[in-house]
mmCIF file of C-alpha atoms in Angstrom:
data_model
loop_
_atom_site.group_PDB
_atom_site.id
_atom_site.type_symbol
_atom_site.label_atom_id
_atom_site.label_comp_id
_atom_site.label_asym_id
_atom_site.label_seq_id
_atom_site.Cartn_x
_atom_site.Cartn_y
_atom_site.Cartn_z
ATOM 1 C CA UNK R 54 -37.597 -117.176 -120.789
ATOM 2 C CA UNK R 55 -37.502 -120.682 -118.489
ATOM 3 C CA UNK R 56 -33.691 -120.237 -118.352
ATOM 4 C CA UNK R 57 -33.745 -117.330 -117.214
ATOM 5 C CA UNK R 58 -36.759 -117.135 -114.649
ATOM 6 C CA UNK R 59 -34.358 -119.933 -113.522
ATOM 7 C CA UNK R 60 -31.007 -117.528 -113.305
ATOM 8 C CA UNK R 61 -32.725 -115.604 -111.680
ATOM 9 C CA UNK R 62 -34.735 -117.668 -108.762
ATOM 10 C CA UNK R 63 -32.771 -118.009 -105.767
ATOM 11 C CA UNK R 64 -31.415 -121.281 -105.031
ATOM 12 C CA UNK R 65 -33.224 -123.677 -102.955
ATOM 13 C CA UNK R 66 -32.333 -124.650 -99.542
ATOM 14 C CA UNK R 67 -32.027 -128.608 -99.252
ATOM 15 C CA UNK R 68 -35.899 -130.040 -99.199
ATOM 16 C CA UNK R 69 -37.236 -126.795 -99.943
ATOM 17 C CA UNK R 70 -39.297 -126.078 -103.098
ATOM 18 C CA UNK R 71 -39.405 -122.763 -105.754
ATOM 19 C CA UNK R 72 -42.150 -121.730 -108.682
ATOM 20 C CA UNK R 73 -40.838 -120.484 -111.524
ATOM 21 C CA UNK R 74 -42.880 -118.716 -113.973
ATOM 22 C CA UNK R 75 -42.318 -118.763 -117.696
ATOM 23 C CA UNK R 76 -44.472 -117.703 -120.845
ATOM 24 C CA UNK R 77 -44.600 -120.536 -123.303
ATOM 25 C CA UNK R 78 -45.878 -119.789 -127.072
ATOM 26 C CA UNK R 79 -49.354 -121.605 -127.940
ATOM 27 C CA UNK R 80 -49.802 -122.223 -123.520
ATOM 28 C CA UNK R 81 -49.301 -118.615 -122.314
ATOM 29 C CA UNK R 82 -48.086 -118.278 -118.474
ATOM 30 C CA UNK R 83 -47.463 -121.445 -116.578
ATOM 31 C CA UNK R 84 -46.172 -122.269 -112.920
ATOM 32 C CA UNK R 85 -43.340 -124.857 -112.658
ATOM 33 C CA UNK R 86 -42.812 -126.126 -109.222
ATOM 34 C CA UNK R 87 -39.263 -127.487 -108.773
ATOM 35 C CA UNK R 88 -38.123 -129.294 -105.623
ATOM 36 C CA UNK R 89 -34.860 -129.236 -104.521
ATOM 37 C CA UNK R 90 -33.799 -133.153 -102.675
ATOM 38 C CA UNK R 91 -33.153 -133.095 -98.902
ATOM 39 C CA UNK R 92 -30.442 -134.947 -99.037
ATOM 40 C CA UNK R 93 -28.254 -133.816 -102.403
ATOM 41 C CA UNK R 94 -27.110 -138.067 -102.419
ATOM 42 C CA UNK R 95 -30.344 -138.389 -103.627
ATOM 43 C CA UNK R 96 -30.745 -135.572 -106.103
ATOM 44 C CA UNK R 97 -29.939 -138.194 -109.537
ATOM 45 C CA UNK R 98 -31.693 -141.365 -108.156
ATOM 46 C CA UNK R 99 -34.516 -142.733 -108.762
ATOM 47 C CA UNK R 100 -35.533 -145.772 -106.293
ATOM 48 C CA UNK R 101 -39.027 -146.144 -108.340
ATOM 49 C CA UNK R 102 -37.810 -147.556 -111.532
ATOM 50 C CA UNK R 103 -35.779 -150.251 -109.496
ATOM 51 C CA UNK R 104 -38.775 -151.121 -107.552
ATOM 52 C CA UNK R 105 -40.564 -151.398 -111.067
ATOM 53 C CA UNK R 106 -38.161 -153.628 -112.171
ATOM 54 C CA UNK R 107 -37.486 -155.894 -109.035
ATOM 55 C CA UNK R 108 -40.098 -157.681 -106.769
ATOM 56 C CA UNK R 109 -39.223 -156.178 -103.248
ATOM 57 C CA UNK R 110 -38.183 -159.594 -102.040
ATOM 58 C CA UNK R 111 -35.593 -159.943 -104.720
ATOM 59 C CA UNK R 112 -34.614 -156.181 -104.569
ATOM 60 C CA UNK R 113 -33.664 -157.759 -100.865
ATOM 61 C CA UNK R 114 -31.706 -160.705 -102.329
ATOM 62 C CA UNK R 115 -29.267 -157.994 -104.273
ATOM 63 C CA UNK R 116 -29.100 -155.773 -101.905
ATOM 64 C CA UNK R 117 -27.580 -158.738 -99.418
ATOM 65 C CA UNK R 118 -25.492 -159.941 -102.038
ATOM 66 C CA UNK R 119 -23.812 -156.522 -101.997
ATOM 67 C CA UNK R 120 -23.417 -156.073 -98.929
ATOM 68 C CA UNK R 121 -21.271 -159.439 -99.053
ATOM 69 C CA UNK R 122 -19.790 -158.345 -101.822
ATOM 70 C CA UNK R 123 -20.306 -160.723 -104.509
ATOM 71 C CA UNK R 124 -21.013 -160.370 -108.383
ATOM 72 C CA UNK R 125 -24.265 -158.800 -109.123
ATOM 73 C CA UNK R 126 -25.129 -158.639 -113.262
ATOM 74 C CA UNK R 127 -27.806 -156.232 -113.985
ATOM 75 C CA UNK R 128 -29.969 -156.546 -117.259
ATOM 76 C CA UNK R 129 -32.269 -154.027 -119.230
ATOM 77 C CA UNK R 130 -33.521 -153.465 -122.630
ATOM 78 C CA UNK R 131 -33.134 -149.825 -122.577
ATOM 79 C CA UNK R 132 -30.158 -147.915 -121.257
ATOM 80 C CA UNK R 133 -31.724 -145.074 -119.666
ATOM 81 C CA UNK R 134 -33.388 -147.907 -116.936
ATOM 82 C CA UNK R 135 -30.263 -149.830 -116.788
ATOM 83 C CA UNK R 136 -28.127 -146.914 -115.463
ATOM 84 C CA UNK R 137 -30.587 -145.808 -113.253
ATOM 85 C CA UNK R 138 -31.368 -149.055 -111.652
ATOM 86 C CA UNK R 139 -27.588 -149.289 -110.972
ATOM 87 C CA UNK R 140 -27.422 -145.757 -109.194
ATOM 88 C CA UNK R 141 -30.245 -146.537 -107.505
ATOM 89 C CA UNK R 142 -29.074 -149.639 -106.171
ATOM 90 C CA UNK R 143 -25.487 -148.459 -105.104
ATOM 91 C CA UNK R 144 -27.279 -145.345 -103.226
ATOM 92 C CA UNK R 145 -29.379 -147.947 -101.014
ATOM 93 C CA UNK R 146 -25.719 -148.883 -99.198
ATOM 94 C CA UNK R 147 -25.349 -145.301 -97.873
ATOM 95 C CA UNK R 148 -23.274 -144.867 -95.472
ATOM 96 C CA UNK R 149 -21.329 -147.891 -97.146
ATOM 97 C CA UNK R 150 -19.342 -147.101 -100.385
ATOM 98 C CA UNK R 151 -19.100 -149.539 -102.716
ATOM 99 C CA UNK R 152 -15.489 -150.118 -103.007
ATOM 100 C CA UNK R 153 -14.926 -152.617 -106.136
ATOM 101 C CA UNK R 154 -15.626 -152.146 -109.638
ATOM 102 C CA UNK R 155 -18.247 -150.483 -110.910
ATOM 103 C CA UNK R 156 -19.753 -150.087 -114.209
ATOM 104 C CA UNK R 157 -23.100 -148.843 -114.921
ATOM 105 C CA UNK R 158 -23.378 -149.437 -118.605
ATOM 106 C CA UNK R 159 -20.955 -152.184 -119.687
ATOM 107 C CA UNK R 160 -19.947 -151.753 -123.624
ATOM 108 C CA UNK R 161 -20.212 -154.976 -125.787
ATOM 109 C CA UNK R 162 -16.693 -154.714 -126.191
ATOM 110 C CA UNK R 163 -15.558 -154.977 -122.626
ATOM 111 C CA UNK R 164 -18.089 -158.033 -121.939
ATOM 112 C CA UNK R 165 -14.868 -160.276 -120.525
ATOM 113 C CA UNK R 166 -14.599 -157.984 -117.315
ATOM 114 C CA UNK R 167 -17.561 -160.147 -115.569
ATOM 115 C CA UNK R 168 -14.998 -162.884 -116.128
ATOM 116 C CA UNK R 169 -13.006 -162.219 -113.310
ATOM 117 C CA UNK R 170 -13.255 -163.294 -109.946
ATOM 118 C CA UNK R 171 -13.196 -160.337 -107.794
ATOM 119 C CA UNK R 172 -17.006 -158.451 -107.003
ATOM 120 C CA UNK R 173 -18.597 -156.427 -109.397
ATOM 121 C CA UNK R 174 -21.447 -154.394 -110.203
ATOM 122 C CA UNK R 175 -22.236 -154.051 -113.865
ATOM 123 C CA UNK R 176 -24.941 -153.154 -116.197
ATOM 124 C CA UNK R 177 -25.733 -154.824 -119.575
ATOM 125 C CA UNK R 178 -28.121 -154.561 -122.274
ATOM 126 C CA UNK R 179 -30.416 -157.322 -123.262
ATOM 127 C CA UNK R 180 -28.920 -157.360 -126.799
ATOM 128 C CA UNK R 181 -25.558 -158.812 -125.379
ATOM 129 C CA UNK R 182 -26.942 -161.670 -123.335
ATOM 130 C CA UNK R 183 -26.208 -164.170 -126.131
ATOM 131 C CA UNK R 184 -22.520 -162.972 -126.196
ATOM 132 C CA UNK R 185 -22.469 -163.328 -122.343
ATOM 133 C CA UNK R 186 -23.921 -166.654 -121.793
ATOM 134 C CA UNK R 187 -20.904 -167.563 -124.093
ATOM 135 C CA UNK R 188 -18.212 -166.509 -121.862
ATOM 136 C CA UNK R 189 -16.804 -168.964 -119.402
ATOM 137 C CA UNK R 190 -18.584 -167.823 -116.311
ATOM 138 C CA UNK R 191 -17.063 -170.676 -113.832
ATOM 139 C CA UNK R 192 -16.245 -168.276 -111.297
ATOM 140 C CA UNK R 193 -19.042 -165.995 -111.786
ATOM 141 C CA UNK R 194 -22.882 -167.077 -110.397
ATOM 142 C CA UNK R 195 -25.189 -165.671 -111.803
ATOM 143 C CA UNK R 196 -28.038 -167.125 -109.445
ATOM 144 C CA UNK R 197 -28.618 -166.019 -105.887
ATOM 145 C CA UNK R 198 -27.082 -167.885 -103.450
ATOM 146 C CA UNK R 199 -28.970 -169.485 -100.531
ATOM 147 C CA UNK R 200 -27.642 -167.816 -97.648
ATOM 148 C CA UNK R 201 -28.811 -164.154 -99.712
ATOM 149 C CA UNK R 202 -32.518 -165.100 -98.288
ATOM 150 C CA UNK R 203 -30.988 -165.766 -94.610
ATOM 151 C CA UNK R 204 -28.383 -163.635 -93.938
ATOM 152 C CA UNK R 205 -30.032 -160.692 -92.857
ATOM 153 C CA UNK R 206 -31.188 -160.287 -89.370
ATOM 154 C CA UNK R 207 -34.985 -161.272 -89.988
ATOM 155 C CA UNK R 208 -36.426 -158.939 -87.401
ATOM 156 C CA UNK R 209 -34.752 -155.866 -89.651
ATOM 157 C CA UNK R 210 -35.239 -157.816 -92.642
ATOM 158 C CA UNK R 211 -38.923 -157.190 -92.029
ATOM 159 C CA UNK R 212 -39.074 -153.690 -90.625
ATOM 160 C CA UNK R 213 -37.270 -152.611 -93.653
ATOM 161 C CA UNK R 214 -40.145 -154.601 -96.360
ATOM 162 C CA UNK R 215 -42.635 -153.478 -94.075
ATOM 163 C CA UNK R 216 -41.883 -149.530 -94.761
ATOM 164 C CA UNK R 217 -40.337 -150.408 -98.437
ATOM 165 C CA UNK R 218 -44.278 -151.500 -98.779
ATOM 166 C CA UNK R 219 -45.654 -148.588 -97.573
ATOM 167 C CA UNK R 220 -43.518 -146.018 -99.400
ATOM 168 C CA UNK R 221 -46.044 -144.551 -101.300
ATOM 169 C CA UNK R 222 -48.384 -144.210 -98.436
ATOM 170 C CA UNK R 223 -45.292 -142.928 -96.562
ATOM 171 C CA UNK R 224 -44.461 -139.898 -99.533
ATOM 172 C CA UNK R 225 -47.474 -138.983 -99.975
ATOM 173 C CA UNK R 226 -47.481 -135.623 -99.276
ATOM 174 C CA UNK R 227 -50.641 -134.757 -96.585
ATOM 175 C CA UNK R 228 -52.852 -137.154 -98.604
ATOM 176 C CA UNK R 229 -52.357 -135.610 -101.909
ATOM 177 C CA UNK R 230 -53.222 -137.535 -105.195
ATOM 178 C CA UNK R 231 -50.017 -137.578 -106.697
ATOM 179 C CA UNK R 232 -46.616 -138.708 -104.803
ATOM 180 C CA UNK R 233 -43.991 -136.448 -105.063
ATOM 181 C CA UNK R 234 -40.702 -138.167 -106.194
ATOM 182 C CA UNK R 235 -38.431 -136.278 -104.047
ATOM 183 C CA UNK R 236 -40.385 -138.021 -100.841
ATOM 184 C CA UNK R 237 -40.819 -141.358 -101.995
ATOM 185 C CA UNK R 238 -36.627 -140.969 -102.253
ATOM 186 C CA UNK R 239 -36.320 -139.278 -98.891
ATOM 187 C CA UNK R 240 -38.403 -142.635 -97.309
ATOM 188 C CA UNK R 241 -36.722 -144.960 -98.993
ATOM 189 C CA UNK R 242 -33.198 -143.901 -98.403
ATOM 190 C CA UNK R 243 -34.536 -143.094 -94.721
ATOM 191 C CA UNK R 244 -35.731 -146.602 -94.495
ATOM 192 C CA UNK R 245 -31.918 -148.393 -95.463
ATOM 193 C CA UNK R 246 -30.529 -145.501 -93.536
ATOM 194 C CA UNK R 247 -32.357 -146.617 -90.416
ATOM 195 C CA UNK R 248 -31.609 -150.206 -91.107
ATOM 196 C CA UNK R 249 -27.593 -149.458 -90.661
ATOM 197 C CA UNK R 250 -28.420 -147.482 -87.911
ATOM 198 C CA UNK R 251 -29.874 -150.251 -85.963
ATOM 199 C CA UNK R 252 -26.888 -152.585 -87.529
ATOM 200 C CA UNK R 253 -23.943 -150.512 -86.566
ATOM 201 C CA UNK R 254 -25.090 -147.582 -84.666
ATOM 202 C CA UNK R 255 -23.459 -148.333 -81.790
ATOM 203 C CA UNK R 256 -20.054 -147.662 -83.267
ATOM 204 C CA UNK R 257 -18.980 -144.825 -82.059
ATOM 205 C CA UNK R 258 -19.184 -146.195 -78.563
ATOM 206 C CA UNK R 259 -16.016 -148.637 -79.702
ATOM 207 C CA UNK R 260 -13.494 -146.037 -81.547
ATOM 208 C CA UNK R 261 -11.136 -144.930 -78.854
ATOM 209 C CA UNK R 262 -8.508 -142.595 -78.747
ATOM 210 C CA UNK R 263 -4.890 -143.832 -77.191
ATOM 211 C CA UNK R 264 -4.267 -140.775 -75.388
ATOM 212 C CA UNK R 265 -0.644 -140.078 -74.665
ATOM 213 C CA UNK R 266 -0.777 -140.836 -71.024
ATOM 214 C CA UNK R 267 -1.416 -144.473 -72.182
ATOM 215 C CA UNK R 268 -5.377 -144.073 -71.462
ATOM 216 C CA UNK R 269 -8.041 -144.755 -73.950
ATOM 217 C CA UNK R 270 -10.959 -143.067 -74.178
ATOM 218 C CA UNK R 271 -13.903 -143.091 -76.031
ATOM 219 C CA UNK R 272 -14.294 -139.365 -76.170
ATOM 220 C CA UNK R 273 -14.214 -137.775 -79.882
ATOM 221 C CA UNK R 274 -12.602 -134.636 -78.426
ATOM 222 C CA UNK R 275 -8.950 -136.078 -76.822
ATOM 223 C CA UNK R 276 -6.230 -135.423 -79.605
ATOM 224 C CA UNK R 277 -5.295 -138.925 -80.327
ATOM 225 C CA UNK R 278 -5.281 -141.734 -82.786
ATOM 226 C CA UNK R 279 -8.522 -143.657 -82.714
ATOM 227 C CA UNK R 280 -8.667 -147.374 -82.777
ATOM 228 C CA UNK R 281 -12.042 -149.439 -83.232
ATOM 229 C CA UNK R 282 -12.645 -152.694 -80.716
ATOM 230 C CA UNK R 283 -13.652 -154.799 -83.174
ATOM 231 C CA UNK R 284 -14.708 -157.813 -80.947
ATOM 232 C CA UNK R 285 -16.418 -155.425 -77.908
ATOM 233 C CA UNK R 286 -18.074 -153.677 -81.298
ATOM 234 C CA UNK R 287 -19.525 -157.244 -82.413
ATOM 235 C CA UNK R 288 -20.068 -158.718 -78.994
ATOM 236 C CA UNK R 289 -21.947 -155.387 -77.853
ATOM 237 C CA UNK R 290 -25.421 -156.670 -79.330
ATOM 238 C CA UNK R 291 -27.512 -159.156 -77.679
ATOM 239 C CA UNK R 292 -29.254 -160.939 -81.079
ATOM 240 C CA UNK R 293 -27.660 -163.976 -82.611
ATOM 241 C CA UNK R 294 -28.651 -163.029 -85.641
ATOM 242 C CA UNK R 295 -27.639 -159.126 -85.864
ATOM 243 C CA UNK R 296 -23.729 -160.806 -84.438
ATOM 244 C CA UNK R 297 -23.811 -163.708 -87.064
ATOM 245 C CA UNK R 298 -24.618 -160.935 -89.865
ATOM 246 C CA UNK R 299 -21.731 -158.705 -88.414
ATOM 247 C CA UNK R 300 -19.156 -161.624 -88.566
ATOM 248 C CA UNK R 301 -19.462 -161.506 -92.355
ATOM 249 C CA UNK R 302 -20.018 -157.950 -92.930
ATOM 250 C CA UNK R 303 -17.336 -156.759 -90.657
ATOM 251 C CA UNK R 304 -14.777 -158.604 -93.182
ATOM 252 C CA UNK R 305 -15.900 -156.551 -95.949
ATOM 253 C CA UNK R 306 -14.063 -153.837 -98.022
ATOM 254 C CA UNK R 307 -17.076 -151.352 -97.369
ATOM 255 C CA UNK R 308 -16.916 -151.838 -93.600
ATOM 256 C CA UNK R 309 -13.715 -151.662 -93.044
ATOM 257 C CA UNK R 310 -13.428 -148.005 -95.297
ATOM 258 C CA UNK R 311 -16.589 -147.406 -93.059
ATOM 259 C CA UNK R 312 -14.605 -147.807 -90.268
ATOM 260 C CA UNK R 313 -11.031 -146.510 -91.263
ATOM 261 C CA UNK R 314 -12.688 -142.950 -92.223
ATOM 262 C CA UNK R 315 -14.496 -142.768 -88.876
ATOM 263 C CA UNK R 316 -11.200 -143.309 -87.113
ATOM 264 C CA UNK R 317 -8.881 -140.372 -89.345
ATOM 265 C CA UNK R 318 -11.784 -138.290 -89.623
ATOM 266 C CA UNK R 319 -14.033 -138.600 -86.467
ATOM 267 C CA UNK R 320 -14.881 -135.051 -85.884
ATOM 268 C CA UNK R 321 -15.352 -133.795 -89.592
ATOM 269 C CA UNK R 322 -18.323 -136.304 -90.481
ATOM 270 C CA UNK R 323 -21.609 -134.860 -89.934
ATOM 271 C CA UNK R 324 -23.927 -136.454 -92.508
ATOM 272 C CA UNK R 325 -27.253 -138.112 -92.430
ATOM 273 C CA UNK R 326 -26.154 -141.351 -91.216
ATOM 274 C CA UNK R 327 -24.194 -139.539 -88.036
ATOM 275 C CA UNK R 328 -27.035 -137.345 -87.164
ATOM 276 C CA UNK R 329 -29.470 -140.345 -87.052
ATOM 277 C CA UNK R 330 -26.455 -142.487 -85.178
ATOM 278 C CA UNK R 331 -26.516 -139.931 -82.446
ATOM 279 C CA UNK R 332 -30.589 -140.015 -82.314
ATOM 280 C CA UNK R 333 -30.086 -143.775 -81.958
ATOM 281 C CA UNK R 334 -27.072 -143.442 -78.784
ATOM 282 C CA UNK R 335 -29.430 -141.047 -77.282
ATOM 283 C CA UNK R 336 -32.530 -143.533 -77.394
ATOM 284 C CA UNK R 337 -30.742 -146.610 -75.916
ATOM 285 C CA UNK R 338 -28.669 -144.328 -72.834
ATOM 286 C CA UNK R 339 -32.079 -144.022 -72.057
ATOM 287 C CA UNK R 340 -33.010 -147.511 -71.783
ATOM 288 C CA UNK R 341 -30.008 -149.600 -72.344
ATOM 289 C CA UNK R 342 -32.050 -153.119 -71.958
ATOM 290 C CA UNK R 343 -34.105 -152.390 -75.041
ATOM 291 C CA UNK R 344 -31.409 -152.304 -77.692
ATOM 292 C CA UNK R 345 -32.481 -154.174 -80.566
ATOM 293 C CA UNK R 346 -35.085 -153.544 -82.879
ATOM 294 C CA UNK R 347 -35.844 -150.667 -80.605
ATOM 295 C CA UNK R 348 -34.974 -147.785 -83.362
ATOM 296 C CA UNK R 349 -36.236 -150.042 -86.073
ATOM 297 C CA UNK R 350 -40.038 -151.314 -84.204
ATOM 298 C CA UNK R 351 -42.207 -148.651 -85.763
ATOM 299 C CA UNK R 352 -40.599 -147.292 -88.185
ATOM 300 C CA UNK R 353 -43.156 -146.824 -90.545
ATOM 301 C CA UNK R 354 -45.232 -144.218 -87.809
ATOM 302 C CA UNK R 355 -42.028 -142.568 -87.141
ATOM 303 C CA UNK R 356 -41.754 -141.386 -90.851
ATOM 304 C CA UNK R 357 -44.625 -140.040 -91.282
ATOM 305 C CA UNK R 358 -43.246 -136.914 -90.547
ATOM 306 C CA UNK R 359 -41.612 -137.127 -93.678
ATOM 307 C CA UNK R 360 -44.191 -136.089 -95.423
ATOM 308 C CA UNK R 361 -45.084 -133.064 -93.690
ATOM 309 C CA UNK R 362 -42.118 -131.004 -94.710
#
């Protein structure tokens, strides 16, 4: 009876939620609310078990060491938390795709793979920590670096804790008791989201198209090849610490895919991270002088709204 009340529900519209009734033997007639994600990236993640296994401050220290791509071990006792910590973790780079390897769940037998020198993300069960720890791990640190606690522009660096503190304030749906998971997602993903934005928002503003006259313009609609100004792209923002962040990123294997789709396929992408890009353009044309931090300085009010969907 539950599969087919289901069959026979129409399908949810992104963020929007359906009650399905269903007779159950020894409970009689019950309601089952089912919420269908906003955003269908987030629809198999679940942010809350990595914040129950990581301190905020060192969930901050992985998520830097990813975006510099380095080799980043992750450890649980029970599988189920161990693959969903690693989703969850790879979902927090959106728009960035992780472009190296990439194995959730590690098996025993392929334990020699975090031997080699190129960046990984892996998952491993406690029970193979002794056969790890035995492996010649020269070129493999297993510690945090120090530049993992610096690198980030501070100013974003504590926007972003500031809302990834509130989150359950933030999803909390019109002051309800319970938090509904799909929110809590929506705010954290909204949070990293808006943390790019502020990063490399300005983009667009530095992929131009060599027209055939010999002109470039900036323009997504002249039918050219694109080309992105690097050095006018880095140069663009005013803080030290956004540019020094950008002179590492920018060399990475996720920026530059970033960056190579948004030149072959300008007009096609229309995701999350563009509409909230063109939110961001439109908020500094109006005040040019007030770049930085600008999108980022309040966050936490501006999501509120979040939870009145």
């Amino acid at each position: 009876p539950f599969m087919r009340a289901i069959m026979e529900a129409q399908f949810p519209a992104p963020g929007r939620t359906i009650n399905i009734k269903t007779f159950l033997p020894g409970s009689g007639t019950e309601v089952m609310e089912l919420c269908r994600p906003s955003d269908s990236r987030l629809e198999h993640v679940d942010f809350e078990c990595l914040f129950s296994c990581l301190s905020l401050r060192l969930l901050l220290r992985v998520f830097s060491s990813l975006l510099l791509e380095r080799r980043v071990i992750f450890t649980a006792d029970k599988l189920s938390t161990l693959s969903q910590c690693c989703h969850a973790v790879v979902a927090l780079l959106y728009p960035f795709v992780w472009q190296h390897t990439y194995i959730p769940v590690l098996p025993s037998a392929m334990l020699d793979i975090v031997c080699t020198p190129t960046p990984f993300i892996v998952g491993l069960l406690s029970s193979s920590l002794a056969q790890l720890n035995e492996l010649p791990l020269e070129e493999v640190r297993l510690k945090a670096l120090d530049d993992e606690d610096s690198i980030l522009p501070s100013k974003l660096q504590s926007a972003l804790e500031n809302v990834l503190e509130r989150r359950r304030e933030l999803a909390n749906d019109r002051g309800a008791d319970s938090i509904n998971t799909g929110h809590l997602s929506t705010v954290v993903s909204e949070a990293f989201v808006r943390f790019f934005v502020e990063l490399v928002g300005h983009y667009p503003l530095f992929i131009t198209a060599e027209r055939e006259d010999g002109y470039s313009s900036s323009s997504s609609s002249s039918p050219a090849s694109c080309a992105f100004q690097r050095e006018g792209f880095r140069k663009a923002i005013p803080s030290k610490t956004v540019r020094r962040f950008l002179e590492v990123f920018m060399e990475t294997q996720m920026f530059g895919w970033f960056i190579q789709e948004r030149e072959l396929h300008r007009q096609a992408l229309r995701g999350l991270f563009e509409v909230r890009v063109q939110e961001y353009l439109d908020s500094i044309n109006e005040n040019e002088h007030r770049r930085v931090n600008r999108f980022l300085k309040g966050l936490g009010n501006r999501m509120k709204f979040l939870s009145k969907r």
